[in-house]
Every structure is written in structure tokens, then in C-alpha cells.
Tab-separated table of C-alpha atoms and ligand atoms in Angstrom:
chain	number	residue	atom	x	y	z
T	1	MET	CA	36.948	-1.161	-8.691
T	2	PHE	CA	38.687	-2.950	-5.740
T	3	PRO	CA	42.437	-3.582	-5.854
T	4	ILE	CA	41.990	-7.269	-5.206
T	5	GLU	CA	45.630	-8.219	-5.579
T	6	LYS	CA	46.650	-5.669	-2.978
T	7	PHE	CA	43.875	-6.861	-0.623
T	8	ARG	CA	45.441	-10.303	-0.613
T	9	ALA	CA	48.307	-8.942	1.424
T	10	ILE	CA	45.956	-7.367	4.100
T	11	PRO	CA	44.643	-9.380	6.967
T	12	THR	CA	40.828	-9.432	6.961
T	13	PRO	CA	38.322	-8.120	7.958
T	14	PHE	CA	39.172	-4.443	7.308
T	15	TYR	CA	37.418	-1.330	6.146
T	16	PHE	CA	38.410	0.040	2.806
T	17	TYR	CA	37.751	3.659	1.879
T	18	ASP	CA	37.718	4.947	-1.739
T	19	VAL	CA	39.283	8.286	-1.097
T	20	GLU	CA	38.644	9.589	-4.660
T	21	LEU	CA	34.856	8.936	-4.233
T	22	PHE	CA	34.937	10.428	-0.793
T	23	ARG	CA	36.406	13.660	-2.178
T	24	ARG	CA	33.973	13.805	-5.046
T	25	THR	CA	31.077	13.270	-2.625
T	26	ALA	CA	32.161	15.908	-0.179
T	27	GLN	CA	32.809	18.312	-2.975
T	28	ALA	CA	29.365	17.688	-4.467
T	29	ALA	CA	27.723	18.392	-1.122
T	30	LEU	CA	29.762	21.477	-0.604
T	31	SER	CA	29.109	22.969	-4.024
T	32	GLU	CA	25.382	22.466	-3.756
T	33	ALA	CA	25.316	23.976	-0.271
T	34	GLN	CA	27.418	26.912	-1.308
T	35	LYS	CA	24.906	27.764	-4.094
T	36	TYR	CA	22.699	29.061	-1.308
T	37	GLY	CA	25.391	30.110	1.183
T	38	TYR	CA	24.496	27.149	3.617
T	39	ALA	CA	27.015	25.640	6.007
T	40	ILE	CA	27.557	21.932	6.404
T	41	HIS	CA	28.712	20.589	9.756
T	42	TYR	CA	29.925	17.013	9.031
T	43	ALA	CA	28.483	14.645	11.641
T	44	LEU	CA	31.627	12.977	13.105
T	45	LYS	CA	29.498	10.179	14.540
T	46	ALA	CA	29.140	8.650	11.129
T	47	ASN	CA	32.838	8.158	10.630
T	48	ALA	CA	35.543	9.800	12.634
T	49	SER	CA	38.590	8.661	10.571
T	50	GLU	CA	41.340	11.260	11.071
T	51	LYS	CA	42.344	11.096	7.440
T	52	LEU	CA	38.820	11.703	6.196
T	53	LEU	CA	38.271	14.437	8.780
T	54	ARG	CA	41.411	16.296	7.661
T	55	LEU	CA	40.184	16.201	4.102
T	56	LEU	CA	36.845	17.654	5.192
T	57	SER	CA	38.254	20.375	7.409
T	58	GLY	CA	40.573	21.431	4.564
T	59	MET	CA	37.646	21.751	2.319
T	60	GLY	CA	35.855	24.030	4.690
T	61	PHE	CA	33.294	21.822	6.354
T	62	GLY	CA	32.222	22.557	9.926
T	63	ALA	CA	31.787	19.741	12.373
T	64	ASP	CA	28.812	18.263	14.386
T	65	CYS	CA	30.020	16.460	17.491
T	66	VAL	CA	28.241	14.510	20.154
T	67	SER	CA	30.954	13.973	22.712
T	68	GLY	CA	33.923	15.765	24.158
T	69	ALA	CA	36.150	13.211	22.478
T	70	GLU	CA	34.589	14.160	19.057
T	71	VAL	CA	35.093	17.787	19.772
T	72	GLN	CA	38.715	17.126	20.545
T	73	ARG	CA	39.105	14.963	17.468
T	74	ALA	CA	37.531	17.566	15.247
T	75	ILE	CA	39.813	20.345	16.583
T	76	GLY	CA	42.836	18.083	16.313
T	77	CYS	CA	41.922	17.358	12.627
T	78	GLY	CA	41.801	21.012	11.749
T	79	PHE	CA	38.246	22.010	12.130
T	80	SER	CA	37.803	25.510	13.485
T	81	PRO	CA	36.143	25.597	16.855
T	82	GLN	CA	33.875	28.301	15.485
T	83	GLY	CA	32.476	25.747	13.048
T	84	ILE	CA	31.681	23.113	15.736
T	85	ALA	CA	28.180	22.344	16.916
T	86	PHE	CA	28.014	20.164	19.997
T	87	ALA	CA	24.869	18.113	20.291
T	88	GLY	CA	23.667	15.267	22.495
T	89	VAL	CA	20.991	14.794	25.104
T	90	GLY	CA	23.507	13.998	27.861
T	91	LYS	CA	26.547	16.208	27.880
T	92	ARG	CA	28.860	15.804	30.868
T	93	ASP	CA	30.220	18.892	32.698
T	94	ASP	CA	33.751	18.295	31.575
T	95	GLU	CA	32.563	18.001	27.925
T	96	ILE	CA	30.720	21.255	28.248
T	97	CYS	CA	33.801	22.843	29.778
T	98	LEU	CA	35.864	21.716	26.851
T	99	GLY	CA	33.398	23.367	24.466
T	100	ILE	CA	33.324	26.565	26.461
T	101	ASP	CA	37.120	26.788	26.632
T	102	ASN	CA	37.360	26.365	22.903
T	103	ARG	CA	34.549	28.838	22.168
T	104	ILE	CA	32.657	26.476	19.889
T	105	PHE	CA	29.932	27.710	17.575
T	106	SER	CA	27.037	26.298	19.540
T	107	PHE	CA	25.917	23.945	22.193
T	108	ASN	CA	22.792	22.395	20.910
T	109	CYS	CA	20.770	22.193	24.220
T	110	GLU	CA	18.009	19.759	24.700
T	111	SER	CA	16.446	20.965	27.995
T	112	GLU	CA	16.075	23.829	30.358
T	113	GLN	CA	18.229	22.056	32.905
T	114	GLU	CA	21.039	21.618	30.395
T	115	LEU	CA	20.808	25.319	29.499
T	116	GLU	CA	21.094	26.202	33.253
T	117	VAL	CA	24.129	23.954	33.504
T	118	VAL	CA	25.858	25.409	30.517
T	119	ASN	CA	25.151	28.918	31.881
T	120	GLU	CA	26.544	28.112	35.267
T	121	LEU	CA	29.732	26.572	33.893
T	122	ALA	CA	30.234	29.480	31.581
T	123	LYS	CA	29.638	31.916	34.427
T	124	ALA	CA	32.255	30.175	36.540
T	125	LYS	CA	34.742	30.718	33.801
T	126	GLY	CA	33.647	34.313	33.135
T	127	ALA	CA	32.841	33.236	29.643
T	128	ALA	CA	29.799	33.323	27.371
T	129	ALA	CA	28.590	30.254	25.525
T	130	GLN	CA	26.687	30.300	22.319
T	131	VAL	CA	23.690	27.976	22.415
T	132	ALA	CA	21.076	26.597	20.097
T	133	LEU	CA	17.711	25.336	21.219
T	134	ARG	CA	17.316	21.825	19.919
T	135	ILE	CA	13.601	21.640	19.191
T	136	ASN	CA	11.799	18.332	18.677
T	137	PRO	CA	9.442	19.380	15.802
T	138	ASN	CA	7.257	16.191	15.954
T	139	VAL	CA	7.905	15.470	12.283
T	140	ASP	CA	7.927	11.835	11.154
T	141	ALA	CA	10.935	10.975	9.175
T	142	HIS	CA	9.482	7.705	7.904
T	143	THR	CA	12.642	5.753	8.590
T	144	HIS	CA	13.620	2.967	10.939
T	145	ALA	CA	12.170	3.418	14.403
T	146	HIS	CA	15.604	3.226	16.040
T	147	ILE	CA	16.891	6.168	13.979
T	148	THR	CA	13.784	8.393	14.072
T	149	THR	CA	14.463	11.256	16.467
T	150	GLY	CA	12.006	14.053	15.773
T	151	LEU	CA	8.776	12.613	17.280
T	152	ASP	CA	7.253	13.609	20.617
T	153	GLU	CA	7.907	10.130	22.025
T	154	ASN	CA	11.673	10.391	21.431
T	155	LYS	CA	14.071	11.460	24.138
T	156	PHE	CA	15.524	14.282	21.962
T	157	GLY	CA	15.060	17.925	22.087
T	158	ILE	CA	12.769	20.550	23.596
T	159	ASN	CA	9.142	19.785	22.965
T	160	LEU	CA	6.928	22.268	21.277
T	161	TRP	CA	4.803	22.917	24.254
T	162	GLN	CA	7.815	23.900	26.297
T	163	LEU	CA	9.464	25.996	23.644
T	164	ASN	CA	8.266	29.609	24.521
T	165	ASP	CA	8.922	29.015	28.155
T	166	VAL	CA	12.478	27.815	27.631
T	167	ALA	CA	13.328	30.495	24.967
T	168	LYS	CA	12.098	33.216	27.505
T	169	LYS	CA	14.265	31.695	30.296
T	170	VAL	CA	17.396	31.575	28.140
T	171	ARG	CA	17.162	35.380	27.806
T	172	GLN	CA	17.621	35.670	31.501
T	173	MET	CA	20.710	33.348	31.616
T	174	SER	CA	23.440	36.021	31.626
T	175	ASN	CA	26.266	33.836	30.242
T	176	LEU	CA	24.376	32.298	27.297
T	177	LYS	CA	23.797	33.774	23.856
T	178	LEU	CA	21.007	32.102	21.894
T	179	VAL	CA	22.301	32.054	18.328
T	180	CYS	CA	20.474	29.262	16.693
T	181	ILE	CA	17.439	26.945	16.519
T	182	HIS	CA	18.300	23.359	15.852
T	183	PHE	CA	16.382	20.405	14.545
T	184	HIS	CA	17.072	16.747	13.520
T	185	ILE	CA	14.268	14.456	12.458
T	186	GLY	CA	16.044	11.249	11.831
T	187	SER	CA	18.560	9.413	9.706
T	188	GLN	CA	18.486	7.568	6.309
T	189	ILE	CA	15.699	9.668	4.970
T	190	THR	CA	15.215	8.725	1.332
T	191	GLU	CA	12.237	10.878	0.445
T	192	LEU	CA	12.375	14.644	0.430
T	193	GLU	CA	8.905	15.049	1.865
T	194	PRO	CA	9.875	14.861	5.513
T	195	PHE	CA	12.390	17.762	4.869
T	196	VAL	CA	9.502	19.771	3.347
T	197	GLU	CA	7.470	19.144	6.468
T	198	LEU	CA	10.401	20.123	8.637
T	199	CYS	CA	10.828	23.402	6.737
T	200	ALA	CA	7.131	24.263	7.252
T	201	LYS	CA	7.610	23.500	10.964
T	202	VAL	CA	10.745	25.657	11.136
T	203	ASN	CA	8.861	28.584	9.458
T	204	GLU	CA	5.951	28.211	11.885
T	205	LEU	CA	8.304	28.170	14.907
T	206	GLN	CA	10.321	31.146	13.749
T	207	GLU	CA	7.069	33.101	13.662
T	208	GLN	CA	6.068	31.777	17.098
T	209	LEU	CA	9.408	32.814	18.656
T	210	GLU	CA	9.315	36.220	16.961
T	211	ARG	CA	6.019	36.865	18.602
T	212	ILE	CA	7.714	36.601	21.982
T	213	GLY	CA	10.679	38.716	20.810
T	214	VAL	CA	13.129	35.816	20.142
T	215	THR	CA	15.142	36.025	17.012
T	216	VAL	CA	18.289	33.941	16.036
T	217	GLU	CA	21.081	34.340	13.548
T	218	HIS	CA	21.235	30.687	12.547
T	219	VAL	CA	18.880	27.854	11.705
T	220	ASN	CA	20.259	24.302	11.805
T	221	VAL	CA	18.173	21.611	10.242
T	222	GLY	CA	20.362	18.638	11.262
T	223	GLY	CA	21.226	15.704	9.027
T	224	GLY	CA	19.472	12.744	7.825
T	225	LEU	CA	19.827	12.618	3.966
T	226	GLY	CA	19.756	8.922	3.001
T	227	VAL	CA	21.864	6.945	0.609
T	228	ASP	CA	21.065	4.058	-1.802
T	229	TYR	CA	22.142	0.917	-0.067
T	230	GLU	CA	20.780	-1.239	-2.943
T	231	HIS	CA	22.565	0.440	-5.730
T	232	PRO	CA	25.981	1.674	-4.490
T	233	GLU	CA	27.439	1.910	-7.997
T	234	GLU	CA	24.519	3.635	-9.736
T	235	HIS	CA	23.969	6.123	-6.938
T	236	SER	CA	27.419	6.588	-5.441
T	237	ILE	CA	26.742	10.254	-4.868
T	238	PRO	CA	23.583	11.126	-3.014
T	239	GLN	CA	21.020	13.627	-4.184
T	240	PHE	CA	22.597	16.738	-2.686
T	241	ALA	CA	21.240	19.081	-5.327
T	242	ALA	CA	17.638	18.043	-4.730
T	243	TYR	CA	18.148	18.162	-0.920
T	244	PHE	CA	19.505	21.658	-0.810
T	245	ALA	CA	17.091	22.909	-3.446
T	246	THR	CA	14.214	21.592	-1.338
T	247	LEU	CA	15.410	23.378	1.716
T	248	ASN	CA	15.906	26.481	-0.312
T	249	ARG	CA	12.435	26.312	-1.787
T	250	HIS	CA	10.658	25.698	1.512
T	251	ILE	CA	12.502	27.378	4.309
T	252	LYS	CA	11.915	31.061	4.988
T	253	LEU	CA	15.176	32.571	6.290
T	254	ARG	CA	15.188	35.990	7.699
T	255	LYS	CA	17.612	38.542	6.468
T	256	GLY	CA	21.167	37.760	7.475
T	257	GLN	CA	20.151	34.363	8.742
T	258	THR	CA	22.361	31.403	7.877
T	259	LEU	CA	21.196	27.842	7.301
T	260	HIS	CA	23.245	24.989	8.635
T	261	CYS	CA	22.914	21.250	8.248
T	262	GLU	CA	24.620	18.241	9.771
T	263	LEU	CA	25.181	15.624	7.163
T	264	GLY	CA	26.924	12.433	8.085
T	265	ARG	CA	25.868	9.308	6.324
T	266	SER	CA	25.396	10.991	2.904
T	267	ILE	CA	28.983	12.248	2.913
T	268	VAL	CA	30.795	8.992	3.881
T	269	ALA	CA	28.544	5.857	3.449
T	270	GLN	CA	29.207	5.017	-0.170
T	271	CYS	CA	32.975	5.304	-0.146
T	272	GLY	CA	33.450	2.578	2.560
T	273	SER	CA	33.239	-1.170	2.253
T	274	LEU	CA	33.895	-3.859	4.845
T	275	ILE	CA	36.220	-6.421	3.237
T	276	THR	CA	36.038	-9.919	4.606
T	277	LYS	CA	37.081	-13.395	3.718
T	278	CYS	CA	34.976	-16.521	3.281
T	279	LEU	CA	36.186	-18.894	6.102
T	280	TYR	CA	33.788	-21.835	5.362
T	281	VAL	CA	30.895	-22.768	3.102
T	282	LYS	CA	28.340	-24.906	4.697
T	283	GLU	CA	25.996	-26.597	2.197
T	284	LEU	CA	23.054	-28.141	3.966
T	285	GLN	CA	19.946	-29.689	2.574
T	286	LYS	CA	17.777	-26.663	2.822
T	287	LYS	CA	20.314	-23.785	3.055
T	288	ASN	CA	23.803	-22.768	2.220
T	289	PHE	CA	25.837	-20.639	4.504
T	290	VAL	CA	28.933	-18.563	3.720
T	291	VAL	CA	30.722	-18.020	7.049
T	292	VAL	CA	32.924	-14.929	6.837
T	293	ASP	CA	35.588	-13.637	9.180
T	294	ALA	CA	33.796	-10.259	9.715
T	295	GLY	CA	30.871	-10.136	12.265
T	296	MET	CA	28.393	-7.972	13.871
T	297	THR	CA	31.322	-6.654	15.991
T	298	ASP	CA	32.742	-5.087	12.770
T	299	LEU	CA	29.476	-3.886	11.251
T	300	ILE	CA	26.452	-4.037	13.502
T	301	ARG	CA	23.847	-2.335	11.238
T	302	PRO	CA	22.238	-5.586	9.825
T	303	ALA	CA	21.932	-7.033	13.419
T	304	LEU	CA	20.702	-3.874	15.078
T	305	TYR	CA	18.463	-2.324	12.536
T	306	SER	CA	17.933	-5.238	9.996
T	307	ALA	CA	19.738	-2.868	7.674
T	308	TYR	CA	20.465	-4.025	4.154
T	309	HIS	CA	23.991	-3.833	2.798
T	310	LYS	CA	24.799	-5.137	-0.634
T	311	ILE	CA	27.198	-8.109	-0.500
T	312	GLU	CA	29.515	-9.021	-3.342
T	313	ASN	CA	32.087	-11.745	-3.890
T	314	ILE	CA	34.875	-9.760	-5.383
T	315	THR	CA	37.251	-12.602	-6.071
T	316	PRO	CA	37.269	-12.993	-9.876
T	317	GLN	CA	35.531	-16.153	-11.025
T	318	HIS	CA	33.018	-17.472	-13.529
T	319	ALA	CA	31.117	-20.228	-11.647
T	320	ASN	CA	27.391	-20.277	-11.445
T	321	GLU	CA	25.406	-18.473	-8.825
T	322	LYS	CA	24.170	-19.860	-5.670
T	323	VAL	CA	22.030	-18.665	-2.810
T	324	TYR	CA	23.636	-18.216	0.604
T	325	ASP	CA	22.973	-16.790	4.036
T	326	VAL	CA	26.098	-14.725	4.751
T	327	VAL	CA	26.953	-14.924	8.424
T	328	GLY	CA	29.675	-13.916	10.743
T	329	PRO	CA	31.593	-15.937	13.442
T	330	ILE	CA	30.080	-14.303	16.590
T	331	CYS	CA	28.122	-16.501	19.011
T	332	GLU	CA	24.790	-14.798	18.381
T	333	SER	CA	22.033	-15.844	16.043
T	334	SER	CA	21.626	-12.221	14.870
T	335	ASP	CA	25.225	-12.237	13.490
T	336	VAL	CA	23.898	-12.410	9.986
T	337	PHE	CA	24.821	-9.925	7.263
T	338	ASP	CA	21.974	-11.036	4.929
T	339	LYS	CA	19.887	-14.130	4.005
T	340	HIS	CA	19.191	-15.470	0.538
T	341	VAL	CA	22.052	-13.653	-1.117
T	342	ALA	CA	22.862	-14.722	-4.752
T	343	LEU	CA	26.624	-14.915	-5.177
T	344	PRO	CA	28.873	-16.631	-7.626
T	345	GLN	CA	29.660	-20.114	-6.198
T	346	THR	CA	31.754	-19.180	-3.182
T	347	GLN	CA	34.830	-20.922	-1.829
T	348	ARG	CA	36.947	-20.737	1.272
T	349	GLY	CA	39.388	-17.811	0.765
T	350	ASP	CA	37.171	-15.712	-1.457
T	351	LEU	CA	37.053	-12.005	-0.651
T	352	ILE	CA	33.615	-10.549	0.047
T	353	ALA	CA	32.760	-6.796	0.106
T	354	ILE	CA	30.029	-5.507	2.208
T	355	ARG	CA	29.137	-2.251	0.558
T	356	THR	CA	27.935	1.212	1.705
T	357	ALA	CA	29.626	0.677	5.063
T	358	GLY	CA	31.528	3.942	5.376
T	359	ALA	CA	28.929	5.481	7.764
T	360	TYR	CA	28.018	3.991	11.126
T	361	GLY	CA	30.314	1.048	10.318
T	362	GLU	CA	33.825	1.303	11.731
T	363	VAL	CA	32.628	3.800	14.453
T	364	MET	CA	30.153	1.318	15.942
T	365	ALA	CA	32.524	-1.653	15.980
T	366	SER	CA	33.000	-3.381	19.332
T	367	ARG	CA	35.398	-5.866	20.899
T	368	TYR	CA	32.788	-8.422	21.847
T	369	ASN	CA	34.194	-11.889	21.980
T	370	LEU	CA	37.589	-10.129	22.439
T	371	ARG	CA	37.850	-9.556	18.755
T	372	GLN	CA	40.213	-6.971	17.363
T	373	LEU	CA	38.695	-3.710	16.113
T	374	PRO	CA	38.744	-3.718	12.309
T	375	LYS	CA	41.576	-1.523	10.728
T	376	ALA	CA	41.001	1.005	8.008
T	377	TYR	CA	42.803	1.209	4.582
T	378	PHE	CA	42.578	3.928	2.002
T	379	SER	CA	42.557	3.576	-1.647
T	380	ASP	CA	45.437	6.157	-2.073
T	381	GLU	CA	47.636	4.326	0.428
T	382	VAL	CA	47.376	0.575	-0.240
Z	1	LLP	N1	22.574	15.641	13.650
Z	1	LLP	C1	22.151	14.962	14.652
Z	1	LLP	C2	21.605	15.747	15.861
Z	1	LLP	C3	21.943	13.602	14.725
Z	1	LLP	O1	21.548	12.923	15.751
Z	1	LLP	C4	22.584	12.813	13.574
Z	1	LLP	C5	22.393	11.361	13.552
Z	1	LLP	C6	23.062	13.537	12.553
Z	1	LLP	C7	23.109	14.941	12.555
Z	1	LLP	C8	23.634	12.835	11.364
Z	1	LLP	O2	22.610	12.193	10.648
Z	1	LLP	P1	22.968	11.506	9.128
Z	1	LLP	O3	23.078	12.633	8.202
Z	1	LLP	O4	24.146	10.713	9.339
Z	1	LLP	O5	21.760	10.748	8.882
Z	1	LLP	N2	23.634	4.382	13.740
Z	1	LLP	C9	22.471	4.714	12.899
Z	1	LLP	C10	22.291	6.153	12.596
Z	1	LLP	C11	22.161	6.998	13.760
Z	1	LLP	C12	22.020	8.371	13.514
Z	1	LLP	C13	22.060	9.318	14.734
Z	1	LLP	N3	22.050	10.683	14.526
Z	1	LLP	C14	22.594	3.900	11.647
Z	1	LLP	O6	23.602	3.027	11.509
Z	1	LLP	O7	21.809	3.946	10.699
């Protein structure tokens, strides 16, 4: 699957994206969503590669952005501003102004104060801003605590007990148009049950808002559909059909209402791998280490979330397997990609692939230890 001979000419570590798989994945998501007339706003935070973004905008995806720079990147890569949702609990004034100037689809607002600020900034420009209320539905996504967002204790969204009050106040803000209610319960959700719960909550809240005379044209259920980190080959394309069918079965949309979602990981995770080289093999009495040239600066998910990524030695060989801890070069004990990994006997110079790294990999890289940011290569260009 990997063009190993071509890899030998590329300095490691680097990200490698299988463009053909990316296209098939995006197309699968789109086809399933279109069955029900749903819109997908791709979450740029998962991977903001210009090449991949251009492919998505060309296919008709909308964008979900969480910073002014992401809004700019999305527009620069061909997304229509009318398809851009701008989320985030801490939007700066200049970022809000950028969104107003570009007449984006919606500011997903997370507090009354934020709504007031957007209203004021729009008023100063003599413009109207479309807003969504980001509601914290208090639904447990049953995922890692660091990527659960929809619980009362999280910083995100307007809490249920504040909702009616805030919704009434928005009506009095002359330069805002409330077009959408927005939810996001978390990320890497591998069961469909939390989405069923979310739909029930959305139905309940739509009724609650209607009782105070508030109706919206759009419902945005956020992202969160998980991928199979253990079996990247067998499940290279996530279960989009089941996800959209679940939404369709459980959400009660009003006439003329459009459903939106903000998938990130499920679109891009499986097509990306971090390719690294074995620098050293340390064989100790109790343990063997493979020291690779990629570190937590290139892919922080294992260190930050104890996330699992499948590791493969992709240099062709026939030797017996051995068990290794695969570690990076950074001066931190948490710079470990995985422990007790069975790999064919590994040698200095072998190429190692860390799989399912297309989402929240390259975008979260840092320059700690003054390391270079990893470069990206694409299967149709190498
Ligand atoms: N919409 C909102 C409002 C979000 O906060 C997120 C992700 C998404 C959509 C996209 O969710 P996805 O479909 O990708 O699950 N760095 C972490 C993940 C953080 C997710 C943050 N929010 C990781 O590496 O697992």
C-alpha cells in the first residue's frame, strides 16, 4: 500500500496522505448525507491541508472553522462563506469582524455576552450576522474525558437552564438573525447511542423553544463520528450510512428545516499516516526500544490522550517478531507512541508507519525542542 521505494528519497518524519482513499471517504460521507438532504461542514481543525480542503470544497462540502485563520483558509481554498460555520468559545473581535465581512453562514455562539459582542460589531458595520445558539445538551459521549464537550461541567455552549432566557434576548438584538441551534457532544464516538440521545435532546429542545415562539431554519448536530484506530485496513471508511440513518431515524425536523453536521476526524483520519524512521534499537534485559525520528511534536495524540495508533514496520523483511516500546526522541517520558508493540525484528533505517494519523496529527504538531514541523506528501504527487 505504501510506495516504500519513493519514501526512501523523502526525509523523515513526514505525513503521507492517500488521496484516493480520502476522495472515496469524502464521497461516501457526502452520498450518505445527500440521501436525506443533510449538509456536511468539514471541521478544518482535524486537518487544514490546502490540497485536501480544495478537494472538499470542490465536492460541495461546507466548512466548520474555529479561528479567523481557519475562516480565511477555508475561503482561500474555495469554500463558499455561506457554507461556513464559525464555532469556538473564545472568538476575538477581529475574528468576528472577518466573519461578518464575509457574511458567513453562522456564528455558533456560546454565551449571551458573545451574542452581544457579535450584535454590537455587526451594528457598527451596518450589517446583520446570522447566529446559531450552541447549546450544551448535557449528553455523555462516552469518549475520552479530554474530548467530551457536551456535559454541564464542560466550558462549551449555553447551558440548558439558560437557554430560554438567551433565546428571548437574541430576538431583541437588532443586528442578529437566529438561524440555527447547534450541538456537539464530543469526538471519537464509536457507538451510535450517544447520537440517539442527542437527537432526543434536540427534539425536546425544539419543542421547548417553540413554546416561547423561537423557531430556526437549521439544526446543526456537530461532529464526533469515530474511526477504527485498531483496524485501519478493514474499516478504512467509517460507518457513514449508519450514522446518517440514525440521525434520520431519531431527529424530528420541522418542515423546511435543514440538518447540518460538522464531521472532521471521520473524513480524514484513515487516509493519513505518519512515516518515521528507526534511528536506534535498544535491546535491554527487560525491554526492547525502537527509537524513531518522529516524536510527540509530530503526533501528540498518544502522549496527550493515551490514544492508540497502529504501528507498522513497512520495510519489507521476513525476520521473526519482537516486542518493542516505540518511542520518540523528545526529552519527555511521555514521548512514547506505544508500548509492547509486536513488530518484525526492527533495524536502524527501517521505515515505520503510524496509522490513522490524518486527523488531529499534522495540525497539532509543535516546534518543541526547536524541531521542524513535519511536511506533508500526497499519494498522487510522490
Ligand atoms: N464541531 C465542533 C464544535 C467541535 O468541537 C469538533 C471537534 C468537531 C465539530 C469535529 O469533531 P470530529 O468529527 O473531528 O470528532 N484533538 C482531539 C479531538 C478534538 C476535537 C475537538 N472538537 C483528538 O486528537 O482526538
